Amino acid sequence: MGLEYVRISPGFERYMPRDYVDLVKFGQFGKQVDVMQLGQFKELVEEHPMCAGCYMAYFIRVFYAALPNPEDTIVLGTAGCARLALSQAAVPFIYGNYGDTNAVASGLKRALTIRFPDKVKDVVVIAGDGGLMDIGFGMTMHSWFRGEKFTTIMVDNEVYGNTGGQESGMSPKGVQLKMAPLGKKFDKINAVELAQVAGCVYVARISPTNPKRIAKVIRRAIYAAREFGPTFIHAYTSCNIEYSIPTREVLKDAREREKKDFKFYEWMTDEVKEYLEEIERKEKEKAKQEVK
Amino acid sequence: MYFVAEVNEKECAKYNCKQCVLFCPEPNCLNYKESGHTAWVWYDRCKGCEICVYVCSDLLKRHCIEMVMVKSGD
């Protein structure tokens, strides 16, 4: 895309849908919003058909607010719950076949680098545990082995939520689900360690209990992917339908899981650390100057 | 007929905390007005998940949000 495509041609304002006009006037294109300002600007993602109280929807909402450069970002998704909200956002969205998101993203990122050599274009894959760790496992792994420069975010609801509740490789051991009544016999895949071994330069595991931290992790992953190589975020986004969590207690569940197996974890290579510290120092200085 | 969240703006304005807005899963559903220092709900977008009630009542003990029934024509 790019900013010139976002702006409305003069004279056409009154023919454009209200939501679009709001997006251009009060949205986040062309300026950097802080995630703590949520609720005070028009968000990129619109109303979506995800279930009430879905924390995957919450993660996606924070993800779009945290994007460092939404007008130059392309998001890829695949079959699964996440695509229902991803496709409702004002950021180009590509729907890969089940499992091939990382292969599509590899080609796309390479093509964008050739087509726009003087611009930074971010490519971000957001897919579920089935799309990345079960069915798309091979393509995810190989994109990391090749060192492709884009971000992969796994929104892990630990179940195939769209198709009635089959167990996935990421379901915890022993859990009984609607379409897996015998209980899962194997351990949860350790995706974070796999990513580290496979060559990711920045790896994080989070539970969505702190919007500021989610935003920080997402921005770091995108910045690191621009320069160094693949980055990976493993986010716990519970499925309140298949795991029968009352909607009121979804955040409580996320907080409890954070204390158990979804403790915040962040790992990066030394050169990435230096690079990110430099960027964050510059951002802080800029923010200070704006306050003055 | 279904439930939506409603903010007691008079109570909410005392705290100026904005935490419910930060934890709502729906985009632009719970919003924040600078003028009154209070959160407000865009009723058409609310799916009635009560996460904001959990944040306001159970976590912060401020009891500013309650669920109300929406009738046709509201």
XYZ file of C-alpha atoms in Angstrom:
366
model
C 0.000 0.000 0.000
C 1.644 3.215 1.122
C 0.253 6.456 2.479
C -0.796 7.919 -0.879
C -3.280 5.085 -1.318
C -4.862 5.640 2.080
C -5.813 9.306 1.617
C -9.162 10.125 0.039
C -9.085 12.131 -3.207
C -10.366 15.694 -2.676
C -14.109 15.945 -3.279
C -14.812 12.312 -2.551
C -15.018 12.532 1.240
C -18.811 12.594 1.348
C -19.151 9.499 -0.831
C -16.827 7.346 1.250
C -18.170 5.100 4.018
C -18.165 6.684 7.457
C -15.761 4.070 8.866
C -13.195 4.794 6.166
C -13.353 8.556 6.663
C -12.867 8.014 10.405
C -9.926 5.748 9.670
C -8.160 8.433 7.642
C -9.009 11.300 10.015
C -8.675 9.620 13.404
C -6.787 6.442 12.526
C -3.169 5.453 12.973
C -1.909 5.774 9.385
C 1.152 7.966 9.113
C 1.554 8.489 12.848
C 2.831 6.353 15.665
C 0.195 5.595 18.278
C 0.922 4.247 21.720
C -0.992 1.111 22.617
C -2.062 2.781 25.871
C -4.113 5.213 23.763
C -6.462 2.413 22.672
C -10.056 3.613 22.722
C -9.062 7.132 21.756
C -8.412 6.612 18.047
C -10.060 4.699 15.197
C -8.488 1.260 15.187
C -7.319 -0.502 12.031
C -9.380 -3.590 12.721
C -13.140 -3.297 12.319
C -16.023 -5.262 13.817
C -15.374 -8.965 13.318
C -17.329 -12.203 13.658
C -15.190 -13.803 16.384
C -16.900 -15.157 19.509
C -17.730 -12.979 22.511
C -14.781 -12.799 24.894
C -12.300 -14.342 22.459
C -8.790 -13.507 23.568
C -7.382 -14.202 20.149
C -9.484 -11.252 18.984
C -7.978 -9.213 21.809
C -4.443 -10.159 20.822
C -5.167 -9.182 17.207
C -6.611 -5.855 18.339
C -3.436 -5.059 20.261
C -1.305 -6.371 17.378
C -2.782 -3.863 14.945
C -2.410 -1.006 17.433
C 1.248 -1.975 17.911
C 2.270 -2.157 14.229
C 5.201 0.215 13.689
C 4.312 0.950 10.078
C 0.773 -0.201 9.195
C 0.673 1.396 5.738
C 3.704 -0.637 4.635
C 2.749 -3.943 6.249
C 1.255 -7.071 4.744
C -0.360 -9.675 6.985
C -0.660 -13.327 6.069
C -3.047 -15.782 7.627
C -4.475 -19.176 7.022
C -7.567 -21.191 7.835
C -8.413 -20.928 11.509
C -10.059 -18.451 13.829
C -7.503 -15.642 13.481
C -8.315 -14.984 9.824
C -11.854 -13.899 10.782
C -10.504 -10.760 12.455
C -7.371 -10.325 10.327
C -9.464 -10.027 7.176
C -11.510 -7.180 8.716
C -8.560 -4.823 9.100
C -7.382 -1.927 6.927
C -4.057 -3.665 6.289
C -3.576 -5.884 3.212
C -4.280 -9.484 4.139
C -3.295 -12.594 2.187
C -5.047 -15.865 2.855
C -2.666 -18.770 2.318
C -3.782 -22.333 1.835
C -3.719 -24.286 5.059
C -0.119 -24.551 6.173
C 1.699 -22.663 3.426
C 1.689 -19.199 5.032
C 5.423 -19.161 5.681
C 6.228 -20.307 2.139
C 4.017 -17.553 0.698
C 5.548 -15.016 3.071
C 9.083 -16.020 2.014
C 8.341 -15.316 -1.649
C 6.414 -12.171 -0.856
C 9.172 -10.691 1.295
C 11.805 -11.419 -1.359
C 9.622 -9.884 -4.086
C 8.921 -6.777 -2.010
C 12.641 -6.306 -1.353
C 13.315 -6.337 -5.107
C 10.296 -4.205 -6.035
C 10.810 -1.551 -3.312
C 14.573 -1.451 -2.655
C 14.398 1.973 -0.977
C 11.443 1.222 1.317
C 10.903 -1.039 4.310
C 7.997 -3.429 3.847
C 7.047 -5.603 6.794
C 5.583 -9.061 6.285
C 3.887 -10.671 9.270
C 2.383 -14.148 9.465
C -0.315 -14.692 12.063
C -1.674 -18.220 12.160
C -2.917 -20.642 14.717
C -1.238 -23.637 16.281
C -2.692 -25.918 13.598
C -1.509 -23.741 10.730
C 2.055 -23.348 11.982
C 2.934 -26.314 14.189
C 0.777 -29.142 12.784
C -0.169 -28.848 9.142
C 2.249 -26.085 8.183
C 5.101 -27.433 10.289
C 7.455 -28.229 7.399
C 7.055 -24.876 5.684
C 7.359 -22.965 8.937
C 10.556 -24.782 9.832
C 12.097 -24.382 6.397
C 11.395 -20.663 6.284
C 13.360 -20.422 9.542
C 16.203 -22.628 8.265
C 16.518 -20.391 5.217
C 16.632 -17.305 7.438
C 13.776 -15.473 5.734
C 13.331 -11.964 7.072
C 9.777 -11.833 8.358
C 7.853 -12.239 11.606
C 5.830 -15.324 12.492
C 3.250 -15.027 15.257
C 1.531 -18.130 16.551
C -1.805 -17.445 18.239
C -2.046 -20.653 20.213
C -5.551 -21.634 21.338
C -4.450 -25.250 21.905
C -7.273 -26.746 19.840
C -8.823 -26.800 16.359
C -11.525 -24.383 17.425
C -13.145 -23.854 14.024
C -13.959 -27.478 13.321
C -15.439 -28.582 16.617
C -12.522 -29.179 18.968
C -9.964 -31.718 17.702
C -6.679 -31.932 19.585
C -3.664 -30.209 18.066
C 0.044 -30.676 18.638
C -0.098 -27.726 21.003
C -2.885 -29.063 23.263
C -1.569 -29.806 26.757
C -1.025 -33.457 27.713
C -4.064 -35.240 29.097
C -6.628 -32.645 28.016
C -10.027 -33.986 26.928
C -11.685 -32.152 24.087
C -15.052 -32.487 22.367
C -13.618 -34.356 19.378
C -10.769 -36.005 21.324
C -12.560 -37.753 24.192
C -9.714 -40.123 25.109
C -7.460 -37.289 26.185
C -4.225 -36.198 24.597
C -1.403 -38.700 25.015
C 1.586 -36.546 24.065
C 3.219 -33.435 25.430
C 2.702 -29.950 24.066
C 5.250 -29.103 21.385
C 7.902 -26.731 22.678
C 7.597 -24.243 19.843
C 9.809 -21.588 21.408
C 12.838 -23.865 21.707
C 12.248 -25.231 18.219
C 12.330 -21.684 16.863
C 15.568 -20.925 18.696
C 17.252 -24.022 17.314
C 15.887 -23.476 13.804
C 17.545 -20.093 13.454
C 15.125 -17.403 14.631
C 16.953 -14.321 15.871
C 14.201 -13.157 18.210
C 11.845 -15.480 20.083
C 9.176 -14.640 22.666
C 6.398 -16.390 24.539
C 3.610 -14.296 26.060
C 0.208 -14.534 27.621
C -1.954 -11.511 26.763
C -2.258 -9.977 30.213
C -0.386 -6.752 29.642
C -1.093 -4.717 26.475
C 2.072 -2.669 26.814
C 4.223 -5.788 26.888
C 2.410 -7.373 23.933
C 3.008 -4.227 21.902
C 6.671 -4.104 22.900
C 7.249 -7.721 21.905
C 5.483 -7.308 18.556
C 7.416 -4.165 17.674
C 10.712 -5.757 18.650
C 9.945 -8.839 16.536
C 9.103 -6.706 13.503
C 12.178 -4.470 13.878
C 14.492 -7.459 14.281
C 12.988 -9.194 11.233
C 13.744 -6.151 9.061
C 17.483 -6.476 9.509
C 18.520 -9.879 10.762
C 16.272 -12.832 10.054
C 13.186 -14.753 11.121
C 11.475 -13.855 14.390
C 8.845 -15.802 16.277
C 6.221 -14.987 18.913
C 4.252 -17.676 20.696
C 1.116 -16.140 22.218
C -1.417 -17.890 24.416
C -4.896 -16.954 23.194
C -7.399 -19.200 24.944
C -10.446 -20.670 23.218
C -13.247 -19.982 25.669
C -15.715 -22.084 23.656
C -13.767 -25.358 23.348
C -12.163 -25.116 26.779
C -15.474 -23.998 28.361
C -14.069 -20.907 30.060
C -16.844 -18.488 31.130
C -16.270 -15.299 29.120
C -15.990 -13.225 32.289
C -13.025 -15.352 33.397
C -11.018 -15.321 30.174
C -8.532 -12.765 31.500
C -8.342 -14.625 34.811
C -7.462 -17.801 32.899
C -4.766 -15.961 30.922
C -3.289 -14.663 34.201
C -3.308 -18.127 35.734
C -1.655 -19.707 32.703
C 0.962 -16.978 32.773
C 1.962 -18.165 36.233
C 2.177 -21.807 35.097
C 3.396 -22.715 31.604
C 3.119 -19.402 29.744
C 5.624 -17.381 31.736
C 6.927 -14.433 29.785
C 10.048 -15.475 27.944
C 12.172 -13.473 25.544
C 15.358 -14.496 23.786
C 17.392 -12.721 21.140
C 20.863 -12.797 19.688
C 23.433 -10.275 20.882
C 23.452 -8.242 17.675
C 19.637 -8.001 17.756
C 19.811 -6.838 21.364
C 22.215 -4.053 20.473
C 20.104 -3.012 17.493
C 16.846 -2.949 19.494
C 18.398 -1.015 22.368
C 19.577 1.595 19.882
C 16.089 1.884 18.317
C 14.315 2.077 21.674
C 16.746 4.706 22.936
C 16.044 6.849 19.857
C 12.269 6.399 20.304
C 12.500 7.517 23.923
C 14.505 10.598 22.984
C 11.988 11.460 20.279
C 9.091 11.073 22.725
C 10.881 13.324 25.238
C 11.403 16.010 22.622
C 7.726 15.888 21.648
C 6.685 16.409 25.274
C 8.931 19.462 25.503
C -32.506 -9.213 23.460
C -29.042 -9.569 24.878
C -26.736 -8.063 27.467
C -24.338 -5.209 26.818
C -21.982 -3.394 29.135
C -22.948 0.008 30.474
C -20.535 2.382 32.169
C -21.693 4.408 35.150
C -19.965 7.546 33.903
C -20.277 9.484 37.141
C -18.509 6.752 39.115
C -16.001 6.028 36.328
C -14.886 9.669 36.066
C -13.619 9.531 39.666
C -10.866 7.075 38.797
C -9.600 7.958 35.297
C -8.013 4.492 34.979
C -8.929 3.256 31.443
C -8.096 -0.358 32.258
C -11.374 -1.776 30.869
C -10.668 -0.124 27.504
C -7.266 -1.812 27.336
C -8.638 -5.311 27.902
C -11.756 -5.325 25.690
C -11.411 -7.766 22.771
C -13.674 -5.753 20.441
C -12.177 -2.874 18.445
C -13.560 0.566 19.341
C -16.262 -0.993 21.511
C -15.172 0.453 24.839
C -13.810 3.925 24.211
C -12.442 6.716 26.339
C -13.504 10.368 26.345
C -10.879 12.858 27.332
C -13.518 15.516 28.033
C -15.300 13.618 30.799
C -12.384 11.355 31.806
C -14.645 8.356 31.460
C -15.017 5.177 29.433
C -18.112 4.736 27.263
C -19.586 1.784 25.367
C -20.537 1.702 21.704
C -23.548 -0.580 22.289
C -23.776 -1.842 18.676
C -20.317 -3.383 18.981
C -20.623 -4.945 22.429
C -20.968 -8.730 22.449
C -21.539 -8.905 26.200
C -18.464 -10.907 27.231
C -18.133 -9.187 30.644
C -14.332 -9.013 30.544
C -14.627 -5.289 31.340
C -16.811 -6.148 34.346
C -14.140 -8.598 35.526
C -11.454 -5.932 35.184
C -13.488 -3.181 36.854
C -15.244 -5.128 39.611
C -13.152 -8.224 40.355
C -9.636 -6.922 39.751
C -9.894 -3.231 40.645
C -12.984 -3.334 42.958
C -14.376 -0.176 41.413
C -17.789 -1.465 40.277
C -18.382 1.118 37.527
C -19.620 -1.237 34.772
C -22.743 -3.350 34.801
C -24.499 -5.515 32.231
C -27.874 -4.269 30.998
C -30.439 -5.835 28.693
C -30.733 -4.275 25.258
C -34.244 -4.308 23.815
C -35.169 -3.862 20.164
C -35.246 -0.222 19.237
C -32.616 0.854 21.785
